[in-house]
Each structure stands twice: as structure tokens, then as C-alpha cells.
CSV table of C-alpha atoms and ligand atoms in Angstrom, one decimal:
chain,number,residue,atom,x,y,z
U,1,MET,CA,-10.8,13.5,-5.3
U,2,ILE,CA,-11.7,10.1,-4.2
U,3,TYR,CA,-10.2,7.4,-6.5
U,4,PRO,CA,-11.8,4.2,-7.0
U,5,ILE,CA,-9.5,1.5,-5.9
U,6,ILE,CA,-8.7,-1.9,-8.0
U,7,GLY,CA,-8.9,-4.6,-6.2
U,8,LEU,CA,-6.8,-8.0,-6.8
U,9,GLY,CA,-7.5,-9.7,-10.3
U,10,HIS,CA,-7.1,-6.1,-12.3
U,11,PRO,CA,-3.9,-6.3,-14.5
U,12,THR,CA,-2.5,-3.1,-13.2
U,13,LEU,CA,-1.9,-4.6,-9.9
U,14,ARG,CA,0.3,-6.9,-11.4
U,15,LYS,CA,2.4,-4.4,-13.7
U,16,VAL,CA,5.9,-3.4,-12.4
U,17,ALA,CA,5.3,0.2,-12.1
U,18,GLN,CA,7.4,3.1,-13.7
U,19,PRO,CA,9.3,5.8,-12.2
U,20,ILE,CA,8.1,9.3,-12.5
U,21,ASP,CA,10.3,12.6,-12.6
U,22,LYS,CA,9.5,15.9,-11.5
U,23,ASP,CA,7.6,17.0,-14.7
U,24,TYR,CA,4.4,14.2,-13.5
U,25,PRO,CA,1.7,16.3,-14.2
U,26,GLU,CA,-0.7,17.6,-11.4
U,27,LEU,CA,2.0,15.7,-8.7
U,28,ASP,CA,1.0,17.3,-6.6
U,29,LYS,CA,-2.6,17.0,-6.5
U,30,LEU,CA,-2.5,13.6,-7.2
U,31,ILE,CA,-0.2,13.2,-4.5
U,32,ALA,CA,-3.2,14.7,-2.0
U,33,ASP,CA,-5.8,12.7,-3.7
U,34,MET,CA,-4.1,9.4,-2.9
U,35,TYR,CA,-4.0,10.6,0.6
U,36,GLU,CA,-7.9,11.6,0.5
U,37,THR,CA,-8.5,8.3,-0.8
U,38,MET,CA,-6.4,6.4,1.7
U,39,TYR,CA,-7.7,8.1,4.7
U,40,ASN,CA,-11.6,7.7,3.4
U,41,ALA,CA,-11.0,3.6,3.2
U,42,ASP,CA,-9.0,3.6,6.6
U,43,GLY,CA,-6.0,2.4,4.9
U,44,VAL,CA,-2.5,3.3,6.7
U,45,GLY,CA,-0.9,3.1,3.3
U,46,LEU,CA,-1.5,3.3,-0.8
U,47,ALA,CA,0.4,2.9,-3.8
U,48,ALA,CA,-0.3,4.3,-7.1
U,49,PRO,CA,-0.8,1.0,-8.9
U,50,GLN,CA,-4.3,0.5,-6.3
U,51,ILE,CA,-6.2,3.5,-8.2
U,52,ASP,CA,-5.1,1.8,-11.7
U,53,LEU,CA,-1.8,4.4,-11.9
U,54,SER,CA,1.4,2.4,-13.2
U,55,ILE,CA,3.7,4.7,-11.3
U,56,ARG,CA,6.3,4.2,-8.7
U,57,LEU,CA,4.4,6.6,-6.1
U,58,VAL,CA,3.3,5.5,-2.5
U,59,VAL,CA,1.8,6.9,0.4
U,60,ILE,CA,2.0,6.4,3.9
U,61,GLY,CA,-0.3,7.7,7.0
U,62,PHE,CA,-0.8,7.1,10.6
U,63,ARG,CA,-3.6,8.6,12.8
U,64,PRO,CA,-4.7,7.7,15.9
U,65,TYR,CA,-7.7,5.4,16.3
U,66,ASP,CA,-9.9,5.5,19.2
U,67,GLU,CA,-12.2,2.7,19.3
U,68,LYS,CA,-15.0,3.9,22.1
U,69,THR,CA,-15.7,6.7,19.5
U,70,ASP,CA,-15.0,4.9,16.4
U,71,THR,CA,-13.0,8.1,15.4
U,72,TYR,CA,-9.6,9.3,14.0
U,73,GLY,CA,-7.0,11.6,15.9
U,74,PRO,CA,-4.8,14.2,13.8
U,75,VAL,CA,-2.7,12.6,11.4
U,76,ALA,CA,0.2,11.8,13.6
U,77,GLU,CA,2.8,11.0,10.6
U,78,GLU,CA,2.8,11.0,6.9
U,79,HIS,CA,5.3,10.0,4.3
U,80,THR,CA,5.3,10.4,0.4
U,81,LEU,CA,7.7,8.0,-1.2
U,82,ILE,CA,8.5,8.7,-5.1
U,83,ASN,CA,10.4,5.9,-6.4
U,84,PRO,CA,11.3,4.2,-3.8
U,85,GLU,CA,13.8,1.7,-3.8
U,86,ILE,CA,14.6,-1.1,-0.4
U,87,LEU,CA,18.6,-1.0,-0.9
U,88,GLU,CA,18.8,-3.4,2.2
U,89,PHE,CA,16.5,-5.5,4.9
U,90,ILE,CA,17.7,-5.5,8.5
U,91,GLY,CA,16.5,-6.4,11.7
U,92,GLU,CA,14.7,-9.5,12.9
U,93,LYS,CA,12.0,-11.2,10.5
U,94,GLU,CA,8.9,-10.8,12.2
U,95,TYR,CA,5.0,-11.9,11.5
U,96,PHE,CA,2.8,-8.9,11.8
U,97,ASN,CA,-1.0,-9.4,10.7
U,98,GLU,CA,-1.6,-7.4,7.4
U,99,GLY,CA,-4.6,-6.7,5.0
U,100,CYS,CA,-4.9,-4.3,2.1
U,101,LEU,CA,-7.6,-2.6,0.3
U,102,SER,CA,-7.4,-4.2,-3.0
U,103,VAL,CA,-7.9,-7.6,-1.1
U,104,PRO,CA,-10.8,-6.9,1.1
U,105,ASP,CA,-11.7,-9.4,4.0
U,106,ILE,CA,-8.7,-11.1,4.0
U,107,HIS,CA,-6.1,-10.6,6.9
U,108,GLU,CA,-3.2,-12.9,7.4
U,109,ASP,CA,0.1,-12.5,9.1
U,110,VAL,CA,3.0,-11.7,6.6
U,111,LEU,CA,6.7,-12.6,7.6
U,112,ARG,CA,8.8,-9.6,7.0
U,113,ASN,CA,12.2,-7.5,8.3
U,114,GLU,CA,11.6,-5.3,10.9
U,115,GLY,CA,13.5,-2.6,9.2
U,116,VAL,CA,14.9,-1.6,5.9
U,117,ARG,CA,17.1,0.9,4.3
U,118,ILE,CA,15.2,2.6,1.8
U,119,ARG,CA,15.9,5.3,-0.6
U,120,TYR,CA,13.5,7.6,-2.0
U,121,TYR,CA,12.2,11.0,-2.7
U,122,ASP,CA,9.7,12.7,-0.4
U,123,GLU,CA,6.9,15.3,-2.3
U,124,LYS,CA,9.5,18.0,-2.3
U,125,TRP,CA,11.4,15.8,-4.5
U,126,VAL,CA,14.3,15.8,-1.2
U,127,LEU,CA,16.4,13.0,-1.4
U,128,HIS,CA,16.0,10.5,1.3
U,129,GLU,CA,18.0,7.4,2.4
U,130,GLU,CA,17.8,6.4,5.6
U,131,GLU,CA,16.9,3.2,7.9
U,132,ILE,CA,13.6,2.4,9.0
U,133,HIS,CA,11.8,0.6,11.4
U,134,GLY,CA,8.5,-0.9,13.0
U,135,LEU,CA,5.1,0.3,11.2
U,136,PHE,CA,6.7,2.7,8.8
U,137,ALA,CA,9.1,-0.3,7.5
U,138,ARG,CA,6.1,-2.8,7.8
U,139,VAL,CA,3.8,-0.5,5.6
U,140,ALA,CA,6.5,1.1,3.0
U,141,GLN,CA,7.6,-3.2,2.5
U,142,HIS,CA,3.8,-3.9,1.4
U,143,GLU,CA,3.4,-1.1,-0.7
U,144,CYS,CA,6.5,-1.3,-2.6
U,145,ASP,CA,5.8,-4.9,-3.3
U,146,HIS,CA,2.7,-3.2,-5.2
U,147,LEU,CA,5.1,-1.4,-7.2
U,148,ASP,CA,6.5,-4.5,-8.2
U,149,GLY,CA,3.4,-6.2,-9.1
U,150,LYS,CA,3.1,-8.0,-6.0
U,151,VAL,CA,0.3,-8.3,-3.3
U,152,PHE,CA,0.5,-9.9,0.4
U,153,THR,CA,-1.1,-13.0,-0.3
U,154,ASP,CA,1.7,-13.9,-2.5
U,155,ARG,CA,4.1,-13.8,0.5
U,156,LEU,CA,2.0,-16.4,2.0
U,157,SER,CA,2.7,-20.2,2.5
U,158,PRO,CA,1.3,-22.6,-0.5
U,159,LEU,CA,-1.3,-23.9,2.2
U,160,ARG,CA,-2.3,-20.8,3.4
U,161,ARG,CA,-3.4,-19.4,0.1
U,162,ALA,CA,-5.2,-22.5,-1.2
U,163,MET,CA,-7.1,-22.4,2.6
U,164,LEU,CA,-8.1,-18.7,1.3
U,165,LYS,CA,-8.7,-19.8,-1.9
U,166,ARG,CA,-12.3,-19.3,-2.1
U,167,LYS,CA,-12.2,-16.0,-0.6
U,168,ILE,CA,-9.2,-14.7,-2.9
U,169,ASN,CA,-11.8,-15.9,-5.7
U,170,ASP,CA,-14.8,-13.4,-4.2
U,171,VAL,CA,-12.5,-10.5,-4.1
U,172,VAL,CA,-11.3,-11.3,-8.0
U,173,ALA,CA,-14.6,-11.6,-9.0
U,174,GLY,CA,-15.9,-8.4,-7.1
U,175,ARG,CA,-18.2,-10.4,-4.7
U,176,VAL,CA,-17.1,-8.3,-1.9
U,177,ARG,CA,-18.6,-5.3,-0.1
U,178,THR,CA,-16.2,-2.5,0.9
U,179,HIS,CA,-17.5,1.0,2.9
U,180,TYR,CA,-15.0,2.8,0.2
U,181,ARG,CA,-15.2,2.7,-3.7
U,182,MET,CA,-13.9,0.1,-5.7
U,183,LYS,CA,-13.5,-0.3,-9.8
U,184,ALA,CA,-15.8,-3.2,-10.9
U,185,PRO,CA,-13.5,-5.9,-12.2
U,186,LYS,CA,-13.1,-6.2,-15.7
U,187,LYS,CA,-15.4,-8.9,-17.2
F,1,LIG,ZN1,-2.1,-3.4,-0.2
């Protein structure tokens, strides 16, 4: 099932999400639906708050994209993060161009660490504590921000945010077109 995605301005995106346990109802189905929702929207990461569920659950998935045919190859890498905790930021800080399914039409360079030491449960409730790097670390940091009520535009400079004010207001008001379904903002 594909969930509608909530946009910036929806209060759930600003809440600190709650941890879950093994008894969470129909968790396997929810995780599968989150992957489906993410791929349908051409995303590489999705946090449960983005589908209006305030729980600490993230899916991340990478598929090779072929520009010529505008198609995706088979999934190359997937990570389900349950109750993730970033234990340490490691490596250099670097800029990388980010976007967010909840903030359509805005793509900005965001400064983050190249790697993190992270602890999380996977979908089989196996505990992982590991150093991760590169794209996985970048997306994990972006998605863990969602669990704490933050979005990537919060990390831009005040000047940059001021320059984006009109575009951000359009997102908040629901005045953006997306090829995936978004939940209408609360009036
Ligand atoms: Zn996001």
C-alpha cells in the first residue's frame, strides 16, 4: 500500500517520534509499505513521520538509475532502521545536495559528517552497531533528523533559508505539484 506523504508545515513532522517494540502491530506490512511508498516517490529514504506516523522507523534503499531510459535497475542496497541512534559523528564534514519527499522542489547543499557510528535494529530485530559512510551515512543522518522533528532546511544558513522563504511557504500551503500523492495540509 502506498501512503500519502505529509509536507513541511504538518505538525507530525515537528514531533519527536516514539521508539517501537516487537509488538508493534503489523510491523512487517508497515515496513514493506514504506519501501513501496519510497520507491513510488523515487526517494532513497523515508522516515515514518513522513507518512504521519510518529514512530522511530526508517527505510533506506538504493537502486541504480539509467538516465537514458529513465528506469531503475534492481534494488542494490536496503536498510531498515528501527529505533536508530547516532552514537558518534565521524569523518570530515562535507556538503551534499539533498532533497526531501516532504519538501518538494527544494534541493540544497547540506553540511554533514561523512560518516557516523550508529546503533539500530533491523527488520528481523537484529541489533547493529556499526560505522557507516558515504550515501548510507548521509541518508541515515537526514532520516534520523526526521525522527527528532527536524527537516534538512533547518540546517541551512539563515540567509539561504530567507532566500527560500517563498518556496518553503508554497510547500507549507500545499502549492506544489508532485508525481506522488501528498496529504493536503491542515487548514
Ligand atoms: Zn526527508
